[in-house]
Coordinates of C-alpha atoms in Angstrom, one line a residue:
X1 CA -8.8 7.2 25.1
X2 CA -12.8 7.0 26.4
X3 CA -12.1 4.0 28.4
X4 CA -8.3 4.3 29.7
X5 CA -9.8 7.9 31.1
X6 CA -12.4 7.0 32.6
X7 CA -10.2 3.7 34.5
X8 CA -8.0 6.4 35.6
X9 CA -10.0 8.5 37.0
X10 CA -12.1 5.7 39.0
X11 CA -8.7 5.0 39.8
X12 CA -7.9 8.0 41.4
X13 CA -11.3 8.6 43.4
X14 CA -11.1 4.8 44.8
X15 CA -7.7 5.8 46.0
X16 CA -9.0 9.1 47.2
X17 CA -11.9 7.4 49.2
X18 CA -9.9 4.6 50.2
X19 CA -7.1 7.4 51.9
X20 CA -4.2 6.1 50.0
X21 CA -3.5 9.3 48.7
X22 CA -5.2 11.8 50.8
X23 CA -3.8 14.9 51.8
X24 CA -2.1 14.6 55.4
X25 CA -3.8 18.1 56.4
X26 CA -7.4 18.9 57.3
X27 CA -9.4 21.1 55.1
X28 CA -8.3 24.5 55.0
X29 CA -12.1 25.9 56.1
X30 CA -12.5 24.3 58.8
X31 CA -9.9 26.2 60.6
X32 CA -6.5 25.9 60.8
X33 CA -4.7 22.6 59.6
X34 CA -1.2 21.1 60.5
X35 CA 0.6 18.1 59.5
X36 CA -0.5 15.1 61.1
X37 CA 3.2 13.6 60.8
X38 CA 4.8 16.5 61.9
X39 CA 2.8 19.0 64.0
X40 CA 5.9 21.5 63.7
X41 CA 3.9 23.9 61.5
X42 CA 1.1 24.7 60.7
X43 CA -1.0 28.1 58.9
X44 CA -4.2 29.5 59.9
X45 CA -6.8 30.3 57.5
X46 CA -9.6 33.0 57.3
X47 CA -12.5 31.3 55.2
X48 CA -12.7 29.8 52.1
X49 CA -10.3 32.1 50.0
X50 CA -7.3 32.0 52.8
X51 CA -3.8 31.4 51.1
X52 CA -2.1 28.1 50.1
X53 CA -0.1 26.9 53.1
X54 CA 4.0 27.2 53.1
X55 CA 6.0 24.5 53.8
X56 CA 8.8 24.2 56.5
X57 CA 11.4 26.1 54.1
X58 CA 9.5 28.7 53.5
X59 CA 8.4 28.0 49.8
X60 CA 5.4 28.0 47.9
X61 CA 5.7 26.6 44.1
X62 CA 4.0 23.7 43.5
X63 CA 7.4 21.2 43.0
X64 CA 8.6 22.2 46.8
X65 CA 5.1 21.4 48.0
X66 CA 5.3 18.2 46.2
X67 CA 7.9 17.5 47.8
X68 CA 7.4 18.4 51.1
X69 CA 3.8 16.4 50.8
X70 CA 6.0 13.3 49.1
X71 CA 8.3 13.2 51.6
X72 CA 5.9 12.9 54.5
X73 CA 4.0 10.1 53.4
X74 CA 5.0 6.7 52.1
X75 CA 5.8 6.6 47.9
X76 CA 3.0 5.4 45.9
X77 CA 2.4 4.4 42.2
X78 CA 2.2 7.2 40.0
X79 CA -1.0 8.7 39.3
X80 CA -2.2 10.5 36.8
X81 CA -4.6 13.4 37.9
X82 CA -8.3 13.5 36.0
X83 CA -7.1 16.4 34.1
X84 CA -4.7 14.7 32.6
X85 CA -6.3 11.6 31.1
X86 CA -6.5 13.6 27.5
X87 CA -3.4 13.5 25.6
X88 CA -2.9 17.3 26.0
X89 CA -3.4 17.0 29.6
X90 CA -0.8 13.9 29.9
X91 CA 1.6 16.6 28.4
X92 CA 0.5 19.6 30.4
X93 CA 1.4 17.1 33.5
X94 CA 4.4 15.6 32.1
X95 CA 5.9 19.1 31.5
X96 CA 5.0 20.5 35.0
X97 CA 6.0 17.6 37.3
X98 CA 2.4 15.5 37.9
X99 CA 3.3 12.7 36.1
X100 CA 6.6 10.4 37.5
X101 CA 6.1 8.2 34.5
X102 CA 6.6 7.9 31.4
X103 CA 4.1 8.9 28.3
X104 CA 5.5 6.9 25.6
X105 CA 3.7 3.7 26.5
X106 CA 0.8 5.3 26.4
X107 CA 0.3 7.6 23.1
X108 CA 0.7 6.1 19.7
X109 CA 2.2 8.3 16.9
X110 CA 2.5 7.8 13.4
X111 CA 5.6 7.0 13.6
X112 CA 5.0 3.7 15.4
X113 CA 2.0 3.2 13.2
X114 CA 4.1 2.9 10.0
X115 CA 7.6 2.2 11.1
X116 CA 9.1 5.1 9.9
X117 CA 10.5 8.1 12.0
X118 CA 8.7 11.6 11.4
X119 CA 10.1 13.9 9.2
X120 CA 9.9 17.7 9.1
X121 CA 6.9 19.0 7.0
X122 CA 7.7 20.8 4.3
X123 CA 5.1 22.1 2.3
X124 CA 6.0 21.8 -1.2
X125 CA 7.6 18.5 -1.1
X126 CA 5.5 15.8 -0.8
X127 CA 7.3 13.3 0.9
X128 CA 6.8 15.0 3.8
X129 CA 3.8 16.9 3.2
X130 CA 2.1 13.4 2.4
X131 CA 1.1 11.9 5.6
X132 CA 1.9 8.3 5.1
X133 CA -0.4 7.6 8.1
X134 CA -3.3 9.5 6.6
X135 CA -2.9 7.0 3.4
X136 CA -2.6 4.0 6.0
X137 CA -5.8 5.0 7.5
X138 CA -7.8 5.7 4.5
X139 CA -7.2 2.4 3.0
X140 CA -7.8 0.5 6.2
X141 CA -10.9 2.3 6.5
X142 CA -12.2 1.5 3.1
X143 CA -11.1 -1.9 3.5
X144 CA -13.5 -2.2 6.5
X145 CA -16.2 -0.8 5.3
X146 CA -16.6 -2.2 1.8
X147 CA -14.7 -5.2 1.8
X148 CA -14.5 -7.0 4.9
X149 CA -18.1 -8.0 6.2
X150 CA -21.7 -8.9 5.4
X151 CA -21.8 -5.5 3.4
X152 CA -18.7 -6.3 0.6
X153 CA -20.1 -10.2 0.7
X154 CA -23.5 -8.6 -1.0
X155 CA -21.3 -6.2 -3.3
X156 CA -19.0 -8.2 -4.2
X157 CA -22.0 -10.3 -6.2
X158 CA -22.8 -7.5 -8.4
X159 CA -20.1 -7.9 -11.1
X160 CA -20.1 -6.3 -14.3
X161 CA -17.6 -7.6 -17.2
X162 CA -15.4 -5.2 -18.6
X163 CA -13.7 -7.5 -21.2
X164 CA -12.2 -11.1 -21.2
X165 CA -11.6 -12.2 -17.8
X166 CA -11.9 -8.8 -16.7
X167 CA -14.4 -8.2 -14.0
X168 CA -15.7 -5.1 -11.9
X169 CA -17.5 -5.0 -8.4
X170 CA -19.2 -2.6 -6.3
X171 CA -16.7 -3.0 -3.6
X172 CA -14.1 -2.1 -6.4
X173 CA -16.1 0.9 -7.2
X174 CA -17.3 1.6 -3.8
X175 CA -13.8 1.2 -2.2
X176 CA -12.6 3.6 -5.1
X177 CA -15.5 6.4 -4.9
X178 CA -14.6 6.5 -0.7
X179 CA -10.6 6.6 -1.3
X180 CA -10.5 9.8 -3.9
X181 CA -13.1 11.5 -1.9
X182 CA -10.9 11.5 1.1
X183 CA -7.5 11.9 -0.7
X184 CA -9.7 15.2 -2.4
X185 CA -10.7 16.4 1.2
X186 CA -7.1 16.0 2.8
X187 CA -4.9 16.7 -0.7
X188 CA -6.9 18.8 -2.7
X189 CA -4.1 19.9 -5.4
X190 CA -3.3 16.3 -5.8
X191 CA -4.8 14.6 -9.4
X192 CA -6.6 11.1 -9.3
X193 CA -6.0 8.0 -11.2
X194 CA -8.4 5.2 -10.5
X195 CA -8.6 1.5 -12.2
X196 CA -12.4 2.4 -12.4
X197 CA -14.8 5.0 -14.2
X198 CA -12.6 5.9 -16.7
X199 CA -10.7 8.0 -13.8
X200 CA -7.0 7.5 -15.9
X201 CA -6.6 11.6 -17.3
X202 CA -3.9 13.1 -15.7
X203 CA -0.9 15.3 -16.1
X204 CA 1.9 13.0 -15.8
X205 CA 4.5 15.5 -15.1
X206 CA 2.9 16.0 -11.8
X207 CA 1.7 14.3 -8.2
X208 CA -1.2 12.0 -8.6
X209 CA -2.5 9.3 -7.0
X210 CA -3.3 5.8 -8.7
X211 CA -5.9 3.5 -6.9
X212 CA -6.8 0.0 -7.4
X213 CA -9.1 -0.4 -5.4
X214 CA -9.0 -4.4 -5.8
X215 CA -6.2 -5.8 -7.2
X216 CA -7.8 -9.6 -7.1
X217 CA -11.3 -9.0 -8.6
X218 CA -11.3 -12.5 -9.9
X219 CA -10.1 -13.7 -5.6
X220 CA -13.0 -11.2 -4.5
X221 CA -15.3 -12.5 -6.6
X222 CA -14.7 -16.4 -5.3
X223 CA -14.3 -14.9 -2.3
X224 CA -10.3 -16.5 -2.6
X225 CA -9.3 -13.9 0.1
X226 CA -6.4 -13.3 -1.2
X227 CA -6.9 -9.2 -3.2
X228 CA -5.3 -6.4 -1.7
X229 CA -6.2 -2.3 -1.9
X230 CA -2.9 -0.4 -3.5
X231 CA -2.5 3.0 -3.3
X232 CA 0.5 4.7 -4.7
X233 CA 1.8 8.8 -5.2
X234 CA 3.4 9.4 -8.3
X235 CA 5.6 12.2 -9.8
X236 CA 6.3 11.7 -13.3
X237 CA 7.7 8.6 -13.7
X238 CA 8.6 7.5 -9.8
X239 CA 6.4 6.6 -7.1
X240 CA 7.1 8.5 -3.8
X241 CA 5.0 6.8 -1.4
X242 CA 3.0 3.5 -1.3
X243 CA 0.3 2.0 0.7
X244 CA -0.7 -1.7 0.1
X245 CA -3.6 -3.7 2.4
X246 CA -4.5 -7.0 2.5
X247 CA -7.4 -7.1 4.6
X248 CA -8.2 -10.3 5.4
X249 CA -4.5 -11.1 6.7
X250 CA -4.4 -7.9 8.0
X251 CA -1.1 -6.8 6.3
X252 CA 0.2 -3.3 5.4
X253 CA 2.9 -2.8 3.6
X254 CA 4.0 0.5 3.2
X255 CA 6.9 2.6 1.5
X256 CA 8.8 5.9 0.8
X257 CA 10.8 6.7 -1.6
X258 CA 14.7 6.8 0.7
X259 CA 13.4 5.9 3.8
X260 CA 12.3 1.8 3.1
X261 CA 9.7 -0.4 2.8
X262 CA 7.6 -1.8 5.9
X263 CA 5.0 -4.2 6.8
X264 CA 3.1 -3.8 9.6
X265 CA 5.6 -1.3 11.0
X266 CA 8.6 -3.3 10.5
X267 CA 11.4 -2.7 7.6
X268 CA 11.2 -5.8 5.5
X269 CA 13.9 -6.7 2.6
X270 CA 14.2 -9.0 -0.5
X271 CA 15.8 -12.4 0.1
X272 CA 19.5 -12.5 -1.1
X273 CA 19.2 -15.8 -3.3
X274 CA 20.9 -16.0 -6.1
X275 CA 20.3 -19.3 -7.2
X276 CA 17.6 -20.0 -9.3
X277 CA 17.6 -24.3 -8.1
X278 CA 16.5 -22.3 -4.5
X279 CA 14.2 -19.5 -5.6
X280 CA 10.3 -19.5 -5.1
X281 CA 9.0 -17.3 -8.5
X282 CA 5.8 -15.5 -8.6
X283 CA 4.1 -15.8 -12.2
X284 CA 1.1 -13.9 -13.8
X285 CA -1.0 -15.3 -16.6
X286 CA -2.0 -12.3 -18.3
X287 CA -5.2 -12.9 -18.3
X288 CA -6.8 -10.6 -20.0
X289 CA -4.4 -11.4 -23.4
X290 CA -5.3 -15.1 -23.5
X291 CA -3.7 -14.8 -27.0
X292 CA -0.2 -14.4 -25.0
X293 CA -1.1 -17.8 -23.2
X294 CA 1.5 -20.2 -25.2
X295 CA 4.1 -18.1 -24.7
X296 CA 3.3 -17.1 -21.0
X297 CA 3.2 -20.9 -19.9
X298 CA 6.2 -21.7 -22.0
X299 CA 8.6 -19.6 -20.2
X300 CA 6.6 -20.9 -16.9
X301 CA 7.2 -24.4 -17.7
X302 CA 11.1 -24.3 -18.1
X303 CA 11.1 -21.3 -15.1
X304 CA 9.3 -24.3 -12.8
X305 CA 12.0 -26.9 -14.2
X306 CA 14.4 -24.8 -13.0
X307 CA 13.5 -23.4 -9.8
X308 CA 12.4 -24.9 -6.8
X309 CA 8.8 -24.0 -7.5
X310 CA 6.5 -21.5 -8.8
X311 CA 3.0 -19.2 -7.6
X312 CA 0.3 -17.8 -9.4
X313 CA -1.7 -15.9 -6.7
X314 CA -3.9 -13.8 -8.7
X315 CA -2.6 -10.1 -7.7
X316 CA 0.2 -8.6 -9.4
X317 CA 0.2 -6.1 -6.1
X318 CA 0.4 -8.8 -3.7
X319 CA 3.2 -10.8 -6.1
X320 CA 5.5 -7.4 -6.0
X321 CA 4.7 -7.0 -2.3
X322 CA 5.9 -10.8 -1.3
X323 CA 8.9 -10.3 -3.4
X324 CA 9.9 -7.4 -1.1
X325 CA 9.7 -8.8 2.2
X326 CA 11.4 -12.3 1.1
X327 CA 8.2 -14.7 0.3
X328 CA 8.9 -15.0 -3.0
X329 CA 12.8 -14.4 -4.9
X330 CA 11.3 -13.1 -8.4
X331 CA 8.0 -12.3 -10.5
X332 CA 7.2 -12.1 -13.8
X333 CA 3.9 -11.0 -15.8
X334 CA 3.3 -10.3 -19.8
X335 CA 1.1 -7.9 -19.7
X336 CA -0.4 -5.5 -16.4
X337 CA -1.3 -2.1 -15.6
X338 CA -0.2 0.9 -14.1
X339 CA -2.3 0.8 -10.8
X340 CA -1.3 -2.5 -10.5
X341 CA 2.5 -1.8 -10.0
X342 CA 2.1 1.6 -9.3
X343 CA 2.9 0.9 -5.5
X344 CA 4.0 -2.6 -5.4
X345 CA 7.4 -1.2 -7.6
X346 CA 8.2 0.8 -4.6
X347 CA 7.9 -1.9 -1.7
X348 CA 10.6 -4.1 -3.9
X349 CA 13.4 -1.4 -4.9
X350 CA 13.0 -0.1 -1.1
X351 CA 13.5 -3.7 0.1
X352 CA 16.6 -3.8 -2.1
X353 CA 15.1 -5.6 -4.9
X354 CA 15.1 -4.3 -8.5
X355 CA 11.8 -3.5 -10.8
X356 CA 11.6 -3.4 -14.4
X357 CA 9.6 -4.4 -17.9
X358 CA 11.4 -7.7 -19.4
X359 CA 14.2 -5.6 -21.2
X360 CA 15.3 -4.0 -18.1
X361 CA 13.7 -0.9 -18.8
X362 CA 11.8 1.0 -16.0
X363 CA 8.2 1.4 -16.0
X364 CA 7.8 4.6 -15.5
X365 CA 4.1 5.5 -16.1
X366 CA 3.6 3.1 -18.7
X367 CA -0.3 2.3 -18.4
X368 CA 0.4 -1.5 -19.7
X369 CA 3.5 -3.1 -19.5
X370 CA 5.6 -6.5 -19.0
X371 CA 7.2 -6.7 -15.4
X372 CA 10.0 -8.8 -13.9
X373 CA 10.9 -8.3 -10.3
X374 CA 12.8 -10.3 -7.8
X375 CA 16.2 -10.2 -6.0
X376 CA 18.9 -8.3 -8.0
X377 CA 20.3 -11.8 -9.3
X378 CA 17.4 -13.8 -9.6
X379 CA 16.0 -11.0 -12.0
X380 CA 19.2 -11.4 -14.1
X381 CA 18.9 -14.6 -14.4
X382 CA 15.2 -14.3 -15.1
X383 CA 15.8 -11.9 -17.6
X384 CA 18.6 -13.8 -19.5
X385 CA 17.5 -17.3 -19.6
X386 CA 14.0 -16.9 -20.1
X387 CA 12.3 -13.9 -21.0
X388 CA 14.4 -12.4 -23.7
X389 CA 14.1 -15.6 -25.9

């Protein structure tokens, strides 16, 4: 709050100098002062130490004299004293009667950040001992420094292959080295579970995270703009909590597990189309398993015969998150991974969508899998027409 302190209290000496606000009575060492609107009363002082003056009635606590002072003088704007510019101080003078306005448009809580009311802390249960704010500002700071910029333009041209069509980055490894290390510092007792590094041995009966730290290599790499960081907290089989950015559109999308899915703050919901003639679908190409490919662009075909139209985008993460706030009715993909649903899964069913592999099955913490995701009826309809041929 550097600046917005520093105008209020420049503020509040121009008003001083200019004598909008000054105090009706001389100083109280030079003598003895009165009221210059009412020379009724008045106190005599001693020297420097001599006692605080006593209004008309008699009192002494700082709301009568308040008063007393407010009432002889003209109302002005409220003004915050210099002491309280810092949050604690805006408090300190809310609570005793400095401050006549309000302090909610002035301090920004978590809760405003992500959409989602604060909940009691609790601290062995981590959907409230998990500060979904803390994720939001880890990813967003990763994003910044090792995506966005002349920095990730440089990295993003040192690309190693990992297999077919499968490519890795120093911002992918960058973004994921900065990400654990700051999970590690705030959530110590928390496992990890990164794309990269081989980071993928953990006990699955408990929390852990799981990172991609670019869902979109391929985007990155062509500089397609169009990859996203996704974070999820997993317990088992269920992710609690989920954190998805897109940095260059500036999106976060963000979920709990019974409390809903959000983008930029706001609850966002699934589309309730149920006719596949209107639906937009989302396909993947698995393309890492080029020997699913005739298959994969079978089902496409008829899927793009039958619907209004069909997207391939390129990130499974981003495909799951456009499904759950309406930009797409359905997605299907052969073949991904486990950090790329891992939070994507939980922005759809907290929209009121529905995830599962092609069967219907959930994914639990399957580390490759088929996934079909859309609006409860589209995905039916998915499921029965064209994936379970």
């Amino acid at each position: 709050m550097g600046d917005f302190d520093s105008a209020l209290s420049n503020d509040r000496h121009n008003d001083l100098r200019n004598g909008s606000h000054a105090d009706p009575h001389r100083d109280p060492n030079n003598g003895p002062y009165s009221d210059s609107h009412n020379g009724s009363h008045s106190n005599s002082h001693n020297g420097p130490h001599a006692a605080p003056h006593v209004d008309p009635n008699g009192s002494s606590t700082l709301a009568a004299l308040v008063a007393s002072t407010a009432a002889a003088r003209p109302a002005q704007p409220a003004v915050i004293p210099p002491a309280a510019t810092t949050l604690a101080g805006l408090a300190t003078a809310t609570t005793t009667g400095l401050v006549t306005t309000t302090m909610a448009p002035l301090v920004s809580s978590a809760a405003t950040m992500t959409g989602m009311p604060a909940a009691p802390t609790d601290p062995d249960d981590p959907l409230t001992s998990v500060n979904i704010a803390d994720l939001v500002t880890i990813v967003r700071a990763a994003a910044t420094r090792f995506v966005m910029g002349k920095a990730g333009g440089e990295a993003r041209t040192h690309i190693t292959v990992k297999g077919v069509a499968d490519f890795v980055t120093e911002v992918d490894t960058n973004v994921q080295s900065f990400v654990k290390s700051r999970l590690a510092d705030r959530y110590p007792d928390i496992q990890f579970l990164g794309e990269e590094n081989g980071e993928q041995d953990v006990d699955f009966d408990g929390l852990y995270w799981v990172l991609d730290p670019i869902d979109g290599t391929t985007n990155l790499i062509h500089d397609y703009h169009h990859s996203a960081i996704s974070l999820g907290l997993l317990r088992g089989g269920e992710t609690l909590k989920a954190v998805l950015y897109q940095p260059w559109s500036e999106e976060m999308f963000t979920a709990e597990a019974g409390r809903g899915a959000f983008l930029n703050g706001k609850p966002i919901h699934v589309t309730d189309e149920a006719d596949m003639s209107r639906a937009l679908i989302n396909v993947g190409t698995s393309p890492y398993h080029h020997e699913l490919a005739e298959r994969n662009f079978d089902i496409m075909r008829r899927v793009f015969v039958d619907s209004a139209d069909i997207r391939r985008t390129g990130s499974a993460a981003l495909d799951l998150a456009y499904v759950a706030c309406g930009r797409a009715d359905g997605y299907f993909e052969g073949s991904i991974k486990l950090w790329d649903y891992a939070a994507g899964r939980l922005l759809v069913t907290e929209a009121g969508g529905t995830v599962s592999n092609w069967q219907g099955d959930d994914l639990g913490h399957r580390m490759e899998t088929a996934v079909l995701a859309g609006t409860p009826a589209i995905a039916d309809l998915l499921r029965e027409r064209y994936l379970n041929d």
